[in-house]
Short mmCIF file of C-alpha atoms in Angstrom, two decimals:
data_model
loop_
_atom_site.label_atom_id
_atom_site.label_comp_id
_atom_site.label_asym_id
_atom_site.label_seq_id
_atom_site.Cartn_x
_atom_site.Cartn_y
_atom_site.Cartn_z
CA MET A 1 125.50 120.36 92.24
CA ASP A 2 122.32 118.82 89.78
CA TRP A 3 120.38 117.47 92.34
CA LEU A 4 117.52 116.53 89.22
CA ARG A 5 121.09 113.95 88.40
CA VAL A 6 122.02 113.02 92.10
CA ALA A 7 117.81 112.14 92.42
CA GLN A 8 118.09 110.57 88.87
CA THR A 9 121.33 108.01 90.27
CA LEU A 10 119.82 107.48 93.63
CA ARG A 11 116.13 106.34 91.82
CA ASP A 12 117.45 103.93 89.48
CA ARG A 13 120.31 102.66 91.65
CA ARG A 14 116.63 101.90 94.21
CA GLU A 15 118.46 103.34 96.82
CA GLY A 16 115.24 106.13 98.98
CA HIS A 17 116.24 109.78 99.03
CA VAL A 18 114.48 113.20 100.43
CA ILE A 19 114.46 116.11 97.68
CA VAL A 20 114.87 119.50 100.31
CA THR A 21 113.32 122.65 99.55
CA LEU A 22 113.47 126.07 100.45
CA ALA A 23 109.58 126.83 99.97
CA THR A 24 109.58 130.23 101.33
CA VAL A 25 111.67 132.25 102.56
CA ARG A 26 110.71 135.67 104.98
CA GLY A 27 113.66 138.39 105.85
CA HIS A 28 117.26 136.99 105.15
CA SER A 29 118.06 133.77 104.96
CA PRO A 30 121.61 132.43 103.89
CA ARG A 31 119.58 130.56 100.94
CA ASP A 32 117.12 132.29 98.57
CA GLY A 33 113.62 130.50 98.00
CA GLY A 34 114.29 127.83 95.73
CA ALA A 35 117.07 126.55 97.22
CA LYS A 36 117.67 122.07 96.72
CA MET A 37 119.69 119.50 98.31
CA VAL A 38 118.97 115.95 98.28
CA VAL A 39 119.30 113.99 101.09
CA SER A 40 120.13 109.88 101.42
CA ARG A 41 120.71 107.90 104.42
CA GLY A 42 124.62 107.85 104.35
CA GLU A 43 124.95 111.47 102.48
CA SER A 44 123.88 114.51 101.26
CA TRP A 45 124.33 116.74 98.29
CA GLY A 46 123.79 120.39 97.27
CA THR A 47 123.39 123.18 100.29
CA ILE A 48 119.98 125.11 101.98
CA GLY A 49 122.60 127.09 103.72
CA GLY A 50 124.49 125.24 106.17
CA GLY A 51 124.54 125.31 110.14
CA ASN A 52 121.22 124.14 112.14
CA LEU A 53 118.68 125.06 108.87
CA GLU A 54 120.55 122.27 107.01
CA ALA A 55 121.46 119.86 110.41
CA THR A 56 118.13 120.11 111.42
CA ALA A 57 116.76 119.32 107.77
CA ILE A 58 119.06 116.15 107.12
CA ASP A 59 118.27 114.54 110.67
CA ARG A 60 114.13 115.25 109.71
CA ALA A 61 115.33 113.23 106.03
CA ARG A 62 116.83 110.46 107.58
CA ALA A 63 114.25 110.50 110.00
CA MET A 64 111.58 110.07 107.19
CA LEU A 65 113.64 107.60 105.49
CA GLU A 66 114.06 105.31 108.39
CA SER A 67 110.12 105.79 108.71
CA ASP A 68 109.58 104.89 105.07
CA ALA A 69 107.74 108.05 104.87
CA ALA A 70 105.90 108.60 101.64
CA VAL A 71 104.07 111.80 102.63
CA PRO A 72 106.06 115.44 102.13
CA GLU A 73 106.00 117.17 105.02
CA LEU A 74 107.31 121.43 105.67
CA MET A 75 108.91 122.34 108.15
CA THR A 76 109.33 125.77 109.57
CA LEU A 77 112.67 127.50 110.99
CA ASN A 78 113.21 130.79 112.61
CA LEU A 79 116.41 131.46 112.14
CA SER A 80 117.22 134.31 115.24
CA ASP A 81 118.87 133.72 118.10
CA LYS A 82 116.49 133.24 120.46
CA ALA A 83 115.04 130.15 118.42
CA PRO A 84 115.82 126.64 120.21
CA ALA A 85 118.75 125.44 117.82
CA GLU A 86 120.12 121.82 118.32
CA TYR A 87 123.22 122.31 115.91
CA GLY A 88 124.18 126.54 116.91
CA VAL A 89 122.63 129.65 116.53
CA GLN A 90 121.97 131.46 113.03
CA CYS A 91 121.03 134.50 113.55
CA CYS A 92 120.08 135.74 110.46
CA GLY A 93 116.81 136.79 111.61
CA GLY A 94 114.46 135.64 108.41
CA GLU A 95 112.59 132.71 108.64
CA VAL A 96 112.34 129.56 106.24
CA THR A 97 109.74 126.74 105.52
CA MET A 98 111.25 123.94 103.65
CA LEU A 99 109.28 121.52 101.97
CA LEU A 100 110.63 117.93 101.95
CA GLU A 101 109.85 115.59 99.69
CA PRO A 102 110.55 111.33 100.40
CA MET A 103 111.49 109.48 97.52
CA ARG A 104 111.19 105.96 98.20
CA ALA A 105 113.15 103.12 96.55
CA GLY A 106 111.33 101.30 94.53
CA GLN A 107 111.43 97.35 94.59
CA SER A 108 113.52 94.81 93.09
CA ILE A 109 112.46 91.49 91.85
CA VAL A 110 114.10 89.36 89.82
CA ILE A 111 111.64 85.89 88.58
CA PHE A 112 113.76 83.05 87.64
CA GLY A 113 111.90 81.21 84.77
CA MET A 114 110.23 82.78 81.73
CA GLY A 115 107.12 80.07 80.97
CA HIS A 116 104.06 80.62 81.12
CA VAL A 117 103.87 81.72 85.45
CA GLY A 118 106.61 84.02 84.56
CA TYR A 119 105.82 85.50 81.98
CA GLU A 120 102.95 86.63 82.75
CA LEU A 121 104.38 87.59 86.14
CA ALA A 122 106.45 90.13 83.88
CA ARG A 123 103.93 91.61 82.23
CA ILE A 124 101.34 92.02 85.39
CA LEU A 125 105.08 93.57 86.99
CA SER A 126 105.90 95.71 84.52
CA ARG A 127 102.93 98.02 85.29
CA HIS A 128 104.62 99.22 88.66
CA ASP A 129 107.91 100.92 88.94
CA VAL A 130 110.30 98.30 90.12
CA SER A 131 113.97 97.36 88.92
CA LEU A 132 112.38 93.55 87.49
CA ALA A 133 115.12 91.09 86.02
CA LEU A 134 114.08 87.98 84.18
CA VAL A 135 116.05 85.34 83.79
CA ASP A 136 115.56 82.25 81.92
CA SER A 137 118.38 78.96 80.97
CA ARG A 138 116.22 79.00 77.53
CA GLU A 139 117.29 81.65 75.32
CA ASP A 140 114.08 82.28 73.89
CA ALA A 141 112.49 82.37 76.51
CA VAL A 142 114.10 86.31 77.07
CA ALA A 143 114.43 87.14 73.46
CA ALA A 144 113.89 90.90 72.43
CA GLU A 145 109.82 89.87 70.46
CA ARG A 146 109.24 88.29 73.29
CA LEU A 147 109.43 90.88 76.05
CA ALA A 148 108.67 94.01 73.59
CA VAL A 149 105.16 93.20 75.09
CA LEU A 150 106.41 94.96 78.56
CA ASP A 151 108.70 97.80 77.23
CA ASP A 152 105.88 100.14 78.26
CA GLY A 153 105.11 100.21 81.45
CA PRO A 154 107.09 101.57 84.11
CA ALA A 155 109.20 99.19 85.10
CA SER A 156 112.94 98.82 84.49
CA ILE A 157 113.63 95.92 82.99
CA THR A 158 116.69 93.50 82.47
CA ALA A 159 117.03 90.00 80.51
CA HIS A 160 118.95 87.37 81.07
CA HIS A 161 119.84 84.65 79.08
CA ALA A 162 122.05 82.10 81.62
CA ALA A 163 122.91 78.58 80.93
CA VAL A 164 123.73 78.55 84.63
CA PRO A 165 120.85 80.90 85.97
CA GLU A 166 122.02 80.54 89.38
CA SER A 167 125.15 82.61 88.36
CA VAL A 168 123.09 85.64 88.13
CA LEU A 169 122.46 85.77 92.17
CA ARG A 170 124.93 87.71 92.66
CA THR A 171 124.85 90.33 90.27
CA LEU A 172 121.65 91.48 91.94
CA PRO A 173 121.36 94.85 94.46
CA GLU A 174 120.73 94.27 97.74
CA ASN A 175 116.99 93.38 99.39
CA THR A 176 115.75 92.17 95.75
CA HIS A 177 112.80 89.23 95.86
CA VAL A 178 113.70 86.26 94.58
CA LEU A 179 110.78 84.87 92.87
CA ILE A 180 111.73 81.11 91.12
CA MET A 181 109.92 79.45 88.67
CA THR A 182 111.75 77.57 85.91
CA HIS A 183 110.83 74.67 83.68
CA ASP A 184 113.62 72.29 85.55
CA HIS A 185 113.35 71.79 89.24
CA ALA A 186 117.02 70.41 88.97
CA GLU A 187 117.79 74.65 88.53
CA ASP A 188 115.08 75.23 90.88
CA LEU A 189 116.67 73.49 93.32
CA ALA A 190 120.30 75.21 92.46
CA LEU A 191 118.82 78.43 92.60
CA CYS A 192 116.94 77.97 96.66
CA ASP A 193 120.29 76.54 97.86
CA LEU A 194 122.50 79.10 96.39
CA ALA A 195 119.90 82.10 97.19
CA LEU A 196 120.11 81.26 101.03
CA ARG A 197 124.15 81.21 100.54
CA THR A 198 123.47 84.46 99.12
CA PRO A 199 123.62 87.71 101.80
CA GLY A 200 121.12 90.55 101.00
CA ILE A 201 117.98 88.85 99.85
CA ALA A 202 114.82 89.72 100.76
CA SER A 203 112.84 87.13 100.30
CA ILE A 204 112.87 84.01 98.46
CA GLY A 205 109.74 82.50 96.65
CA LEU A 206 109.19 79.24 95.13
CA ILE A 207 106.44 77.49 93.01
CA GLY A 208 105.30 74.03 93.41
CA SER A 209 103.47 71.04 94.90
CA SER A 210 103.94 70.20 98.38
CA ALA A 211 105.49 67.22 97.47
CA LYS A 212 108.02 69.19 95.45
CA TRP A 213 108.98 71.01 98.49
CA ALA A 214 109.11 67.99 100.72
CA ARG A 215 111.54 66.54 97.82
CA PHE A 216 113.75 69.90 98.37
CA ARG A 217 113.73 70.68 102.49
CA THR A 218 115.62 67.41 102.55
CA LYS A 219 118.00 68.19 99.25
CA LEU A 220 118.75 71.25 101.16
CA ALA A 221 118.77 69.96 104.56
CA GLU A 222 121.76 67.75 103.35
CA ALA A 223 123.24 70.94 101.74
CA GLY A 224 123.93 72.22 105.10
CA HIS A 225 121.10 74.59 105.29
CA SER A 226 119.62 74.68 108.82
CA ALA A 227 115.71 74.37 109.51
CA ASP A 228 115.78 77.82 109.81
CA GLU A 229 117.62 78.64 107.32
CA ILE A 230 115.52 76.67 105.24
CA GLY A 231 112.22 78.95 106.27
CA ARG A 232 113.12 81.51 104.51
CA ILE A 233 111.87 80.04 101.21
CA GLN A 234 108.33 81.08 100.83
CA THR A 235 106.09 77.90 99.75
CA PRO A 236 103.44 77.94 97.96
CA ILE A 237 103.59 81.66 96.81
CA GLY A 238 100.69 83.81 96.03
CA ILE A 239 97.46 84.76 97.99
CA ASP A 240 94.87 81.95 99.45
CA SER A 241 92.63 83.54 98.28
CA ILE A 242 92.94 82.79 94.21
CA ARG A 243 92.24 78.99 93.57
CA ALA A 244 92.85 79.02 90.08
CA LYS A 245 95.68 76.87 88.18
CA GLU A 246 95.63 78.85 84.91
CA PRO A 247 98.89 80.97 84.80
CA ALA A 248 97.58 84.32 84.24
CA ALA A 249 95.42 83.94 87.41
CA ILE A 250 98.53 82.26 89.30
CA ALA A 251 100.79 85.25 88.18
CA VAL A 252 98.10 87.50 89.80
CA SER A 253 98.03 85.43 93.13
CA VAL A 254 101.80 85.54 93.33
CA ALA A 255 102.02 89.35 92.07
CA ALA A 256 99.00 90.23 94.73
CA GLY A 257 100.94 88.36 97.73
CA LEU A 258 104.90 89.94 96.10
CA LEU A 259 102.98 94.03 96.27
CA SER A 260 101.25 93.25 99.92
CA ASP A 261 104.63 92.16 101.65
CA VAL A 262 106.48 94.97 100.02
#
C-alpha cells in the first residue's frame, strides 16, 4: 500500500484523514517502527499490526476527524496480556508509541461570476489551500490568460465557461461554499433557485443590494421555497467592519467572512 498515494487521493477529494505512524517500538511488536496506515471516516489503508493496537488507533483517528482536530497526537500502548485492551489481548511483550497526524480537508469554494469583485476574490482565495471553481457565462471572463495570475498559489483551481452557469452546481463536491456574483441578475436568481435545490451545499452567499434581495425573496417564494430555505442564502456577504465599495475591498470583506466561518 502506497500511503502517500492514498493520502494524495484523499487530499484531492478534500476528504479529511489521519496518518498513523509507529513512531517508536520497544521490545516485540507486530510491525517495526515507521509502519504507517491512513484512516478516513469510513475506511482505512495499510496496517500497523492489527488487533487491539490497530483498532485503538483507528478509533482515536476517527474521533480526531469528528472533532476536526488540527494538532498531532502521540499514543502509547503496552502490548501485554496485563494491559487494558478493548479489542482483544495482544501479548507481544513490547510497547509502541504511535503518532497520529490529522490532515484536515481543505475547503471547496465556487465563485459564480468573474467580474471585478469575483476576480479580486479569486486572487485572494488562490493564496489558500482550497479547491476553487470559477464559473462565468462569458468566455473571456475565464480565459486562461486572464486567470494566469492565480497559478502560483496553493489553491486547486478549475475554470468553467458555462452558458448556463447553474448547470455546474450538480458537479460540485459536497460541502462546497457557493458565492453568487454574476453580471446578470437573472443568472443570480437562477443560481439561488437551483442552489437551494442542490443537496450537500455548505453555504450560499449572494452579493447585492437590499432592493435586489427583496425582489429575489419574492421570486424564490413564488418558485416554491419556504422562508427557512430562503433564509439559507446569506446576503449581504462579507464582514460588517469593511464598508468600502471598491472591488478589491469587497473581495477582502467576502474572503474574511468566508474564511472565518470555515
